PDB file of N, CA and C and ligand atoms in Angstrom:
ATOM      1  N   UNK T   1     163.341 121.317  51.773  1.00 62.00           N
ATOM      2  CA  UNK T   1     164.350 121.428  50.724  1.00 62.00           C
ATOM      3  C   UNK T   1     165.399 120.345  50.921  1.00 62.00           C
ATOM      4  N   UNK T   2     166.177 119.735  49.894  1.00 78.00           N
ATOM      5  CA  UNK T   2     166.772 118.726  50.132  1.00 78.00           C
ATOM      6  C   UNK T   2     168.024 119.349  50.322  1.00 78.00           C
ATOM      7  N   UNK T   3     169.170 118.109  50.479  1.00 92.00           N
ATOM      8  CA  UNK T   3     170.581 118.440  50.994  1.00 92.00           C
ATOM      9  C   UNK T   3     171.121 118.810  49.761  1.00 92.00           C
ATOM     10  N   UNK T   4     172.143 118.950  49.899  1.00 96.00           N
ATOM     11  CA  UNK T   4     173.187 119.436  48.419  1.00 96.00           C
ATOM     12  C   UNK T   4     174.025 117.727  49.052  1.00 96.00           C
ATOM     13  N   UNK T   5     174.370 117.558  47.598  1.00 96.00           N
ATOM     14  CA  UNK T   5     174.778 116.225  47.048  1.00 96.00           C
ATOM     15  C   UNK T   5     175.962 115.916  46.400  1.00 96.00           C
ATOM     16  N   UNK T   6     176.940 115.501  46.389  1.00 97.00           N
ATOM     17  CA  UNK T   6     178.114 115.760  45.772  1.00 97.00           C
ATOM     18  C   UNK T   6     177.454 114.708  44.797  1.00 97.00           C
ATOM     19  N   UNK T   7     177.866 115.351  43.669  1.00 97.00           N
ATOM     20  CA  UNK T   7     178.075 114.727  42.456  1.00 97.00           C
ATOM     21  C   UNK T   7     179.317 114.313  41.536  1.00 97.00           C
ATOM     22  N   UNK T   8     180.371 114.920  41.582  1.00 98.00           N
ATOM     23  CA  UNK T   8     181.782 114.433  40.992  1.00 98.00           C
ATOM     24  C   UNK T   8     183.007 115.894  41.398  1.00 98.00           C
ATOM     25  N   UNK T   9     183.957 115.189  40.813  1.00 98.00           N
ATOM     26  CA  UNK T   9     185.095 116.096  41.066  1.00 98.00           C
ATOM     27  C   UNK T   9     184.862 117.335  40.344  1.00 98.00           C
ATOM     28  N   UNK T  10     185.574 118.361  40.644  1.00 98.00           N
ATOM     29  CA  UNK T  10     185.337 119.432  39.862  1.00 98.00           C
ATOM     30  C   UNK T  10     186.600 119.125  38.419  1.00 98.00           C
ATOM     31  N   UNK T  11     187.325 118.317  38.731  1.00 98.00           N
ATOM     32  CA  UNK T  11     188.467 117.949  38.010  1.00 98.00           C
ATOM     33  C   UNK T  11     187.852 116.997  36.550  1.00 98.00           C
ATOM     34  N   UNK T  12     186.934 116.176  37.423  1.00 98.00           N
ATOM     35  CA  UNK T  12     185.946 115.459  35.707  1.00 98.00           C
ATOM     36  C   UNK T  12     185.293 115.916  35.189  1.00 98.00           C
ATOM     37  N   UNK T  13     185.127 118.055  34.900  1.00 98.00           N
ATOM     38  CA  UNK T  13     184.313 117.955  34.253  1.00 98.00           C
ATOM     39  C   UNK T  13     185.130 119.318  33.502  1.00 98.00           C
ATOM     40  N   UNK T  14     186.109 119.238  32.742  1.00 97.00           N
ATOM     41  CA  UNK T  14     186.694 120.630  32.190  1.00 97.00           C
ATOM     42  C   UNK T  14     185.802 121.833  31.681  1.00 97.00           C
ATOM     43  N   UNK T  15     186.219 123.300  31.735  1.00 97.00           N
ATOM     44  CA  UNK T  15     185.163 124.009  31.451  1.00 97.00           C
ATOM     45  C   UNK T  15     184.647 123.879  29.621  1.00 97.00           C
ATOM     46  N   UNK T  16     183.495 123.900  29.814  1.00 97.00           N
ATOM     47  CA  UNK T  16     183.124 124.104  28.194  1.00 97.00           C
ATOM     48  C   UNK T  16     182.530 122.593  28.041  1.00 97.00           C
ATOM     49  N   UNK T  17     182.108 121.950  28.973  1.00 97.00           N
ATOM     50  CA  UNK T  17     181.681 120.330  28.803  1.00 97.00           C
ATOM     51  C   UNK T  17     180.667 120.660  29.474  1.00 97.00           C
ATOM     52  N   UNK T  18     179.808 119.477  29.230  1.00 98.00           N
ATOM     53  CA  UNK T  18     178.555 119.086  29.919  1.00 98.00           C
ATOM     54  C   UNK T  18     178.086 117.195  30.609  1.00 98.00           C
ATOM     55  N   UNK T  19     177.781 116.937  31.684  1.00 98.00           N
ATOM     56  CA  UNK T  19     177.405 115.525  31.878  1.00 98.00           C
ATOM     57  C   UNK T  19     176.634 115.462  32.621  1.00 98.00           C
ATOM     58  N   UNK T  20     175.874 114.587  32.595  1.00 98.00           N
ATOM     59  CA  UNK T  20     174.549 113.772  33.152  1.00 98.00           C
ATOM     60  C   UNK T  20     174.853 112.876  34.760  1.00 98.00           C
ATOM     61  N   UNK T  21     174.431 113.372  35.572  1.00 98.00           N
ATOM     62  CA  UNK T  21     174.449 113.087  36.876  1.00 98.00           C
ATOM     63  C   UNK T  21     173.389 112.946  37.037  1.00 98.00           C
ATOM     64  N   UNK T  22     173.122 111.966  38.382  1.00 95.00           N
ATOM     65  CA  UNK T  22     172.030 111.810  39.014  1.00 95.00           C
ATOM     66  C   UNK T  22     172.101 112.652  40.435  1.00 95.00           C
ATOM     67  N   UNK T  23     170.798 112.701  40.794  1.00 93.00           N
ATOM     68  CA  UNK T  23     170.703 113.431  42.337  1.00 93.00           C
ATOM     69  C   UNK T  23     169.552 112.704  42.712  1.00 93.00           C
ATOM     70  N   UNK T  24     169.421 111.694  43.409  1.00 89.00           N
ATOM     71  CA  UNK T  24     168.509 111.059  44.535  1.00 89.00           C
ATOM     72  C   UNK T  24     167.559 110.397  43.292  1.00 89.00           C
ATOM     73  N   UNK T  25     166.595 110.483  42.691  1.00 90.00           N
ATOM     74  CA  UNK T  25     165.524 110.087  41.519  1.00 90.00           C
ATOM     75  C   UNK T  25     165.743 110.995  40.191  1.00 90.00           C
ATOM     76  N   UNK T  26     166.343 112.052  40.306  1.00 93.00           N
ATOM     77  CA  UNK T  26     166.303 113.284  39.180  1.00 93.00           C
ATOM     78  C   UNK T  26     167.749 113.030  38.416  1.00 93.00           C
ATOM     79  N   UNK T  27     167.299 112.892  37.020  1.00 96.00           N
ATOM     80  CA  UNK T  27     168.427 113.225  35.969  1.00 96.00           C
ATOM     81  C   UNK T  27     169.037 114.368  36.090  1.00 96.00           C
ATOM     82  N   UNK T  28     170.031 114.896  36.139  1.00 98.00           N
ATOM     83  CA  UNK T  28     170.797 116.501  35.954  1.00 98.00           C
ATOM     84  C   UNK T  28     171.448 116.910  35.213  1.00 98.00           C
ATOM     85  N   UNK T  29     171.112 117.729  34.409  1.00 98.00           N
ATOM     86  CA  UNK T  29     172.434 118.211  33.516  1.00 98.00           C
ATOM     87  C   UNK T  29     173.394 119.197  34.007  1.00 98.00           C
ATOM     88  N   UNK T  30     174.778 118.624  34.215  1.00 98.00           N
ATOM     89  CA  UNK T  30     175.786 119.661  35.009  1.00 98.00           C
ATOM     90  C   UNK T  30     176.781 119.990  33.583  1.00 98.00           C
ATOM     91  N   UNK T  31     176.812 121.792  33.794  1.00 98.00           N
ATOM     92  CA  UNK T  31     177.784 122.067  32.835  1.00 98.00           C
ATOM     93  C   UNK T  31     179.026 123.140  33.528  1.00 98.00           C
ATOM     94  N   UNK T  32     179.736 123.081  32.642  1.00 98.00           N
ATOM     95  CA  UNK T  32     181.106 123.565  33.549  1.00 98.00           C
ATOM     96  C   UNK T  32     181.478 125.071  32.527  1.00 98.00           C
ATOM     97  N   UNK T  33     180.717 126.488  32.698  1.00 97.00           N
ATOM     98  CA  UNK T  33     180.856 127.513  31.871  1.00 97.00           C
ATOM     99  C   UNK T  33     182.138 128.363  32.413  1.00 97.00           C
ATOM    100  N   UNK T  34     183.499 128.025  31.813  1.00 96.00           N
ATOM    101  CA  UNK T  34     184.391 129.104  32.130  1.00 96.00           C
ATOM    102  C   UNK T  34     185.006 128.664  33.948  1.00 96.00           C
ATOM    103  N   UNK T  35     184.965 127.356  34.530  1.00 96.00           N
ATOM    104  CA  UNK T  35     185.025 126.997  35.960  1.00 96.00           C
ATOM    105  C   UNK T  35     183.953 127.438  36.971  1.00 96.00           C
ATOM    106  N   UNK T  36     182.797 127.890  36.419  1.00 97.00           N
ATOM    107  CA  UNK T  36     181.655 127.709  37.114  1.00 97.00           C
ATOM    108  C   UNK T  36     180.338 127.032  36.570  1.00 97.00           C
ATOM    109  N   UNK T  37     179.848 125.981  37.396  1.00 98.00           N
ATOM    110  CA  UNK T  37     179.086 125.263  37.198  1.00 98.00           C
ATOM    111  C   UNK T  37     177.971 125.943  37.541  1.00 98.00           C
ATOM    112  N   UNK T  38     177.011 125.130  36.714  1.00 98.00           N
ATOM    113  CA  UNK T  38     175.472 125.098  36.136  1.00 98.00           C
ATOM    114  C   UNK T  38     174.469 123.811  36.240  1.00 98.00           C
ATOM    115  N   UNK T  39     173.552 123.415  37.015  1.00 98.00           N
ATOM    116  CA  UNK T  39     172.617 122.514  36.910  1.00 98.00           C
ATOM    117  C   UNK T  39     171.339 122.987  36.468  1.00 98.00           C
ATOM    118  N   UNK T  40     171.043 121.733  35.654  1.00 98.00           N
ATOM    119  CA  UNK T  40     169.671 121.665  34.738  1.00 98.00           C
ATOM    120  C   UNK T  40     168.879 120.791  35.326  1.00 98.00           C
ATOM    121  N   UNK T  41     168.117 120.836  34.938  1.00 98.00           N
ATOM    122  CA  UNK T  41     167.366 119.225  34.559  1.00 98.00           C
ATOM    123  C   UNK T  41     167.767 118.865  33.167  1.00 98.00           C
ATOM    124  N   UNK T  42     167.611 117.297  33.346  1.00 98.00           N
ATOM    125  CA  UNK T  42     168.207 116.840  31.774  1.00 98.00           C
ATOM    126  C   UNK T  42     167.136 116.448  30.589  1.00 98.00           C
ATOM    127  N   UNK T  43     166.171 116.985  31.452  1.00 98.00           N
ATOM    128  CA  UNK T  43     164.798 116.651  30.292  1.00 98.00           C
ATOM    129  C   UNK T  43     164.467 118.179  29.911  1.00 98.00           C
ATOM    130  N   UNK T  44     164.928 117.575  28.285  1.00 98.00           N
ATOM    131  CA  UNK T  44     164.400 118.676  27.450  1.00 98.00           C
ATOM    132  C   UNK T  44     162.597 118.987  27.439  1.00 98.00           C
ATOM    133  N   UNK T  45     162.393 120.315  27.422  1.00 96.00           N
ATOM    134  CA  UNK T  45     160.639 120.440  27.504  1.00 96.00           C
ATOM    135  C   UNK T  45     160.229 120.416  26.072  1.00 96.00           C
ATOM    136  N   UNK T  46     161.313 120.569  24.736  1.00 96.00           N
ATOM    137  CA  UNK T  46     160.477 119.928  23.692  1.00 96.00           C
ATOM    138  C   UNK T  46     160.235 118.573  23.678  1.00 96.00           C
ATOM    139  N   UNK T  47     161.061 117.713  23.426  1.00 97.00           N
ATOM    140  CA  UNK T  47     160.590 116.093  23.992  1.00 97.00           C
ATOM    141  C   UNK T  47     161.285 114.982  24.533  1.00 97.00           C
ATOM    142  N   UNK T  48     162.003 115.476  25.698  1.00 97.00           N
ATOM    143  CA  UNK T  48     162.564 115.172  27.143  1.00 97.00           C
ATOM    144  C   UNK T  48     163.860 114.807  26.111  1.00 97.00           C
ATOM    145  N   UNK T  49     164.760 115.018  25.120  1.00 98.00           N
ATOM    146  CA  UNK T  49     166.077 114.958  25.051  1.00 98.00           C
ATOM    147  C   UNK T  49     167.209 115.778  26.131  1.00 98.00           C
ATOM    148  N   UNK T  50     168.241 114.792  26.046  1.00 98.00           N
ATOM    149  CA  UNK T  50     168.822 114.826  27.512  1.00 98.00           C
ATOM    150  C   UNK T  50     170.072 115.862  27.288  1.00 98.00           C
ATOM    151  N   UNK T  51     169.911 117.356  27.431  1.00 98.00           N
ATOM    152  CA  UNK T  51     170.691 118.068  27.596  1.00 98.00           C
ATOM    153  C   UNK T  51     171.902 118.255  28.016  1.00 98.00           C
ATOM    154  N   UNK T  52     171.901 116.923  28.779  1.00 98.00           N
ATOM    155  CA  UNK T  52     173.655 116.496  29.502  1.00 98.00           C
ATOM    156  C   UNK T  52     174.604 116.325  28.402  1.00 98.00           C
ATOM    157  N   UNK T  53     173.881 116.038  27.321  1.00 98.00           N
ATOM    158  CA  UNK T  53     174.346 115.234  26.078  1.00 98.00           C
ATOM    159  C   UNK T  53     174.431 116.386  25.326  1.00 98.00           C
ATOM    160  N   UNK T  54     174.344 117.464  25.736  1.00 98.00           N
ATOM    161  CA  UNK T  54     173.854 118.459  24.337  1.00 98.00           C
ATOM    162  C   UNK T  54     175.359 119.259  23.961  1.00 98.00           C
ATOM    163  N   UNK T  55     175.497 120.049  22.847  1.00 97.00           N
ATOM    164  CA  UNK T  55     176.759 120.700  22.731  1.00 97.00           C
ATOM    165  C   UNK T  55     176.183 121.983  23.628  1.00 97.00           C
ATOM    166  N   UNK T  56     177.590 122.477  23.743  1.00 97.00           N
ATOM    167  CA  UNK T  56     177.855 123.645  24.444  1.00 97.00           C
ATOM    168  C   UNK T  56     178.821 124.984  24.110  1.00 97.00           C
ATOM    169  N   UNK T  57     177.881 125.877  23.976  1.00 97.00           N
ATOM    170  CA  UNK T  57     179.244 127.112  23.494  1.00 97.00           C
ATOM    171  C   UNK T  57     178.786 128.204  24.433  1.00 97.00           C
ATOM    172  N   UNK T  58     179.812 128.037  24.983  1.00 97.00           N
ATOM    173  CA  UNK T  58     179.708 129.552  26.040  1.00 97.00           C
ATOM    174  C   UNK T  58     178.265 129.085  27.069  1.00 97.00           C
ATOM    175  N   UNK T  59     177.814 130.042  27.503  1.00 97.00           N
ATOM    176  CA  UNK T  59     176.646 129.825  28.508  1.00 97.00           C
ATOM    177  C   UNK T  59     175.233 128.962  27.736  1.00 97.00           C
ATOM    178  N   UNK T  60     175.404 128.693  26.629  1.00 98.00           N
ATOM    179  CA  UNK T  60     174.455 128.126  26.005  1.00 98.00           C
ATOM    180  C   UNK T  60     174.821 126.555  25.893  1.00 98.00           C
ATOM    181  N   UNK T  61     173.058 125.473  25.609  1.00 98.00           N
ATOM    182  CA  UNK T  61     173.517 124.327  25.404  1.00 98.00           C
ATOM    183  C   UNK T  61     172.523 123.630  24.452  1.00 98.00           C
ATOM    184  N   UNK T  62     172.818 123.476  23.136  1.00 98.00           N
ATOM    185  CA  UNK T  62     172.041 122.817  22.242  1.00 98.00           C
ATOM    186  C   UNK T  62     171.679 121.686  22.375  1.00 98.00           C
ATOM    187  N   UNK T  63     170.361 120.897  22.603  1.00 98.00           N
ATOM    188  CA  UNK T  63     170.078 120.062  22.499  1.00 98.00           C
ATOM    189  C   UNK T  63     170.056 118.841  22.080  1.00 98.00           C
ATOM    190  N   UNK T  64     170.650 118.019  21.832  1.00 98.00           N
ATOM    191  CA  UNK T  64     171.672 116.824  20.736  1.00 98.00           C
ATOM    192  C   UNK T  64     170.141 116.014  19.666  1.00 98.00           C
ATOM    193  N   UNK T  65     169.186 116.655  20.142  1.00 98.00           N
ATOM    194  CA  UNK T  65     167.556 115.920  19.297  1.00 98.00           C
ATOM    195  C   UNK T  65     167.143 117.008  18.319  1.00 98.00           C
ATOM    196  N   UNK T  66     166.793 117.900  18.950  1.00 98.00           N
ATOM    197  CA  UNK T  66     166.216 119.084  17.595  1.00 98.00           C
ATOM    198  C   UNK T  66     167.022 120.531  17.940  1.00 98.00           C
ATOM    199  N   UNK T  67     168.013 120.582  18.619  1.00 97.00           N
ATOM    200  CA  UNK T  67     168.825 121.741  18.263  1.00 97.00           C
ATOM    201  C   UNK T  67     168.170 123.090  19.380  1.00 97.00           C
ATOM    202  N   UNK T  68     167.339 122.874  20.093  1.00 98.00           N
ATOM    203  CA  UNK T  68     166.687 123.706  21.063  1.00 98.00           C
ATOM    204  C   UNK T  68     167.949 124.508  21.945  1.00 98.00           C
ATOM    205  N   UNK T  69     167.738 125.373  22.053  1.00 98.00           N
ATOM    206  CA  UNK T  69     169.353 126.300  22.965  1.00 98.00           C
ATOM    207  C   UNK T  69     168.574 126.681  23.965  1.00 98.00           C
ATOM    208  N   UNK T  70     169.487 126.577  24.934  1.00 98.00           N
ATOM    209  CA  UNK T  70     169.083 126.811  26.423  1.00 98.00           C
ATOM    210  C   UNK T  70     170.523 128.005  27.247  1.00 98.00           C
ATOM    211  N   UNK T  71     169.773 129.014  27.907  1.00 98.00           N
ATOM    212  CA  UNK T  71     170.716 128.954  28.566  1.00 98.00           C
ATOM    213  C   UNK T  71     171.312 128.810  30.091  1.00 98.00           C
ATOM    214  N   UNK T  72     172.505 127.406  30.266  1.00 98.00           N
ATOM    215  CA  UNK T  72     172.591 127.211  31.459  1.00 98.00           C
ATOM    216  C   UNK T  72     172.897 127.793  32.464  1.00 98.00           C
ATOM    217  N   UNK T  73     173.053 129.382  32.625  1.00 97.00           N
ATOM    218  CA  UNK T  73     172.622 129.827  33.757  1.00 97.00           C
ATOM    219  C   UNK T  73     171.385 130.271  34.591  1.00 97.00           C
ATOM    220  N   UNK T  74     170.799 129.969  33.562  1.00 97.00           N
ATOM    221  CA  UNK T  74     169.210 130.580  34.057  1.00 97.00           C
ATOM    222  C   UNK T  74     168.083 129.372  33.479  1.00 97.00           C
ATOM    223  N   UNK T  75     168.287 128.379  32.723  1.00 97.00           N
ATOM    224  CA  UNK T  75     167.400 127.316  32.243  1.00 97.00           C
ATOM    225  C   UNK T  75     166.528 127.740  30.942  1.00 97.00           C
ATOM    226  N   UNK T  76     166.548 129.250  30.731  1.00 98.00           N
ATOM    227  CA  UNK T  76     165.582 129.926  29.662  1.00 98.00           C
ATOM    228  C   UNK T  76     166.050 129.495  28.288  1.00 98.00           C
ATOM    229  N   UNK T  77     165.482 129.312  27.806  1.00 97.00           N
ATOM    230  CA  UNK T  77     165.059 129.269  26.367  1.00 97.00           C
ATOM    231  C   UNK T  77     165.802 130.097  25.494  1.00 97.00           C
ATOM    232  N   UNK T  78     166.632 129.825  24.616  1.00 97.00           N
ATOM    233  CA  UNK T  78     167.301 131.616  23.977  1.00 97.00           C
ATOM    234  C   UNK T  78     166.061 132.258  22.935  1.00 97.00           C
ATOM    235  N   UNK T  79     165.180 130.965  22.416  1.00 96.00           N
ATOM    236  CA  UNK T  79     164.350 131.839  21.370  1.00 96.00           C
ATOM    237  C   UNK T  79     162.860 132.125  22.085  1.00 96.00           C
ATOM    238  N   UNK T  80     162.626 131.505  23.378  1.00 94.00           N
ATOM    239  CA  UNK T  80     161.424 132.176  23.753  1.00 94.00           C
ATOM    240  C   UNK T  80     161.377 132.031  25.727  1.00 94.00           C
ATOM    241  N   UNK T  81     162.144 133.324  25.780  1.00 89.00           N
ATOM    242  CA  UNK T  81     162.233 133.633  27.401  1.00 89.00           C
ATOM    243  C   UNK T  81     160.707 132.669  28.625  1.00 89.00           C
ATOM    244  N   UNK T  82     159.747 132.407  27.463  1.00 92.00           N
ATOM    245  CA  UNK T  82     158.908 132.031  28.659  1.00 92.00           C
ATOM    246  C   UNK T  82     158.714 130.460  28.636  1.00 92.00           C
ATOM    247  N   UNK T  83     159.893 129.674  28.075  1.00 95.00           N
ATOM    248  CA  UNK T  83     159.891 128.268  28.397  1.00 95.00           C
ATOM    249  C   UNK T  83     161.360 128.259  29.155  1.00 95.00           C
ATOM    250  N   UNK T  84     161.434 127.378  30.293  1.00 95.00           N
ATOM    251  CA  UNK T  84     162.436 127.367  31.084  1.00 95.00           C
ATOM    252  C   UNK T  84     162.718 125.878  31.433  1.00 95.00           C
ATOM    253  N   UNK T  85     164.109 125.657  31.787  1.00 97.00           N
ATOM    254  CA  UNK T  85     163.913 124.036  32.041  1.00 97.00           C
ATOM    255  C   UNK T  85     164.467 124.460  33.289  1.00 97.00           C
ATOM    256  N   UNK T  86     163.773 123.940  34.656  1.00 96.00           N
ATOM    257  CA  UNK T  86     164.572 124.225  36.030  1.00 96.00           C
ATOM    258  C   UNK T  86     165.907 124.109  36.303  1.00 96.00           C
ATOM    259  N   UNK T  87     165.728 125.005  37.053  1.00 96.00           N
ATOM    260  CA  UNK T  87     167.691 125.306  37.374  1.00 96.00           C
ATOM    261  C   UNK T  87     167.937 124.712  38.915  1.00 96.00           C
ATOM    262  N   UNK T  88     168.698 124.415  39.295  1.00 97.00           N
ATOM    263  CA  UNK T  88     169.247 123.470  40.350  1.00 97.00           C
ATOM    264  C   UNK T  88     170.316 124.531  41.083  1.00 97.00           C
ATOM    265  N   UNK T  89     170.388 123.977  42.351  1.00 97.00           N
ATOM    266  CA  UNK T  89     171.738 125.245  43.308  1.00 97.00           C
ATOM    267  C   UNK T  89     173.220 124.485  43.179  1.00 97.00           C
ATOM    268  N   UNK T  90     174.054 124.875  42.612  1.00 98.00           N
ATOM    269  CA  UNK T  90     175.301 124.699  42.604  1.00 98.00           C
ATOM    270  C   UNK T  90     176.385 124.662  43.277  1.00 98.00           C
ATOM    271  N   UNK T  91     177.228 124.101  44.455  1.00 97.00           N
ATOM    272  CA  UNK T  91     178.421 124.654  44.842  1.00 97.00           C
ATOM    273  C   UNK T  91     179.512 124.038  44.967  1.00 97.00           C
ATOM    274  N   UNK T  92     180.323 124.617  45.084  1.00 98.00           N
ATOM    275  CA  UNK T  92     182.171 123.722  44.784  1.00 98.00           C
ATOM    276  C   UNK T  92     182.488 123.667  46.546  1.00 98.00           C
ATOM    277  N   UNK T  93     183.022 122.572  46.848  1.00 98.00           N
ATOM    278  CA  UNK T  93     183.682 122.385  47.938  1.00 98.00           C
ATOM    279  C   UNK T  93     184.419 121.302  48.192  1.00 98.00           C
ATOM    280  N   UNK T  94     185.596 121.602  48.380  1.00 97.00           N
ATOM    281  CA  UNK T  94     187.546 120.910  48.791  1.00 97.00           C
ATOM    282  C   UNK T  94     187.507 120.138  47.163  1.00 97.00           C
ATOM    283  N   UNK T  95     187.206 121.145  46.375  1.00 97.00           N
ATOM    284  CA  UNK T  95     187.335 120.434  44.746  1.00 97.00           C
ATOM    285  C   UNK T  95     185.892 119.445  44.252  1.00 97.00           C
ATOM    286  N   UNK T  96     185.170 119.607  45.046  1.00 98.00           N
ATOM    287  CA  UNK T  96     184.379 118.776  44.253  1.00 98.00           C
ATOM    288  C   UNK T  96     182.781 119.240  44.432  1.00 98.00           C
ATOM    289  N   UNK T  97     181.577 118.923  43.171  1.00 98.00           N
ATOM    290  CA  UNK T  97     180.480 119.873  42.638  1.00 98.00           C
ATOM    291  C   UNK T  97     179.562 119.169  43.603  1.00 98.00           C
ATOM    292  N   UNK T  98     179.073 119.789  44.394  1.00 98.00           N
ATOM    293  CA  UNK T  98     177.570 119.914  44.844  1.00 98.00           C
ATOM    294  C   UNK T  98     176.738 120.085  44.551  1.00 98.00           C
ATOM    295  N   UNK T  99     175.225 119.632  44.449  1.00 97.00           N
ATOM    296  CA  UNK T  99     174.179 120.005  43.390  1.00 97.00           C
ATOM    297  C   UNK T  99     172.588 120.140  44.707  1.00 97.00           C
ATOM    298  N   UNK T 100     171.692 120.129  44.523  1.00 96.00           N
ATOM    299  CA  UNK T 100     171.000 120.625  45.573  1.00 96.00           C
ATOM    300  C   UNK T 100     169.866 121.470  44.769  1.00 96.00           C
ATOM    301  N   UNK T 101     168.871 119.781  44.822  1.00 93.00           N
ATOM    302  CA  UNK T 101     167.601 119.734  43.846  1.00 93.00           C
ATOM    303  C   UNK T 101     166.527 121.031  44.415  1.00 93.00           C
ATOM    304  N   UNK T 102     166.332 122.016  43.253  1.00 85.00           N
ATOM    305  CA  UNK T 102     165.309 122.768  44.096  1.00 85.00           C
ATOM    306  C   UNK T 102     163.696 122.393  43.811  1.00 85.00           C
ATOM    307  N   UNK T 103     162.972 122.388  44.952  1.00 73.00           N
ATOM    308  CA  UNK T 103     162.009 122.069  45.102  1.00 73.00           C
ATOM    309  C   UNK T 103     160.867 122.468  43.327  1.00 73.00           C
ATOM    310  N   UNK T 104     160.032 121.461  43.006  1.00 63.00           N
ATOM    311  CA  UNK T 104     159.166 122.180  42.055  1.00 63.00           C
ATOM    312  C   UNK T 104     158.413 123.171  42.252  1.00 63.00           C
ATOM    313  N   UNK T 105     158.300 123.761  41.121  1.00 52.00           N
ATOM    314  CA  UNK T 105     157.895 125.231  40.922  1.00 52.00           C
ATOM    315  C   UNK T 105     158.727 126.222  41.231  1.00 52.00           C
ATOM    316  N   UNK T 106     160.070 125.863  41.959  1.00 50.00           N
ATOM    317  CA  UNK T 106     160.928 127.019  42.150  1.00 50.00           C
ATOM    318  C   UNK T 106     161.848 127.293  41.284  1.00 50.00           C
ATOM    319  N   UNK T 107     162.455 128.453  40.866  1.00 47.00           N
ATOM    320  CA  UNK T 107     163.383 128.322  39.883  1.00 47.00           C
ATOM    321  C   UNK T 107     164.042 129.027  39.711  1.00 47.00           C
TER     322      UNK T 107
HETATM  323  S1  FES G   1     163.872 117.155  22.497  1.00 82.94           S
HETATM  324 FE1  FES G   1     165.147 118.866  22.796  1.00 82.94          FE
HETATM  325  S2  FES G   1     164.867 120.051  21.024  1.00 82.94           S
HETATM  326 FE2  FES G   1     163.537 118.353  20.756  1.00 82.94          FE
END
């Protein structure tokens, strides 16, 4: 399993936003729901649009290509529980987001 990775301040990313980080080779979508963060992957599974980019209301994040809703605490799908986009481990420390790629197939 890999390390956890700082990715930015917890200060650049206000709650109710979303942005596109990298972690080692992997795109990420980090979102900030209410002061707790959420990692994605940033490839959409309808056709890899980049969710970092997507709007956001509440725990959900629309896709900025065809409107697909996800939700970022769990990666699921809102209209069909059995498509998921992997979820990533999250943590805050001395102010700033940690991310901590989980292995494939885990989720
Ligand atoms: S690429 Fe995301 S909804 Fe089509």
């Amino acid at each position: 399993m890999s390390d956890f990775v700082r990715v930015m301040a917890v200060s650049d990313l206000p709650p109710g936003q979303a942005a596109e980080v990298t972690v080692g080779e992997e795109m990420l979508a980090l979102f900030n729901v209410g002061g707790t963060f959420h990692a994605l992957s940033n490839r959409c599974p309808h056709r890899g649009g980049p969710l970092g980019q997507g709007f956001v209301d509440g725990s959900e994040v629309s896709c900025p290509w065809h409107n697909w809703t996800f939700d970022v605490t769990t990666g699921e799908n809102t209209a069909s529980s059995d498509m998921r986009v992997p979820c990533h481990e999250v943590k805050v420390e001395d102010g700033q987001v940690l991310v901590r790629i989980r292995d494939a197939g885990a989720s």
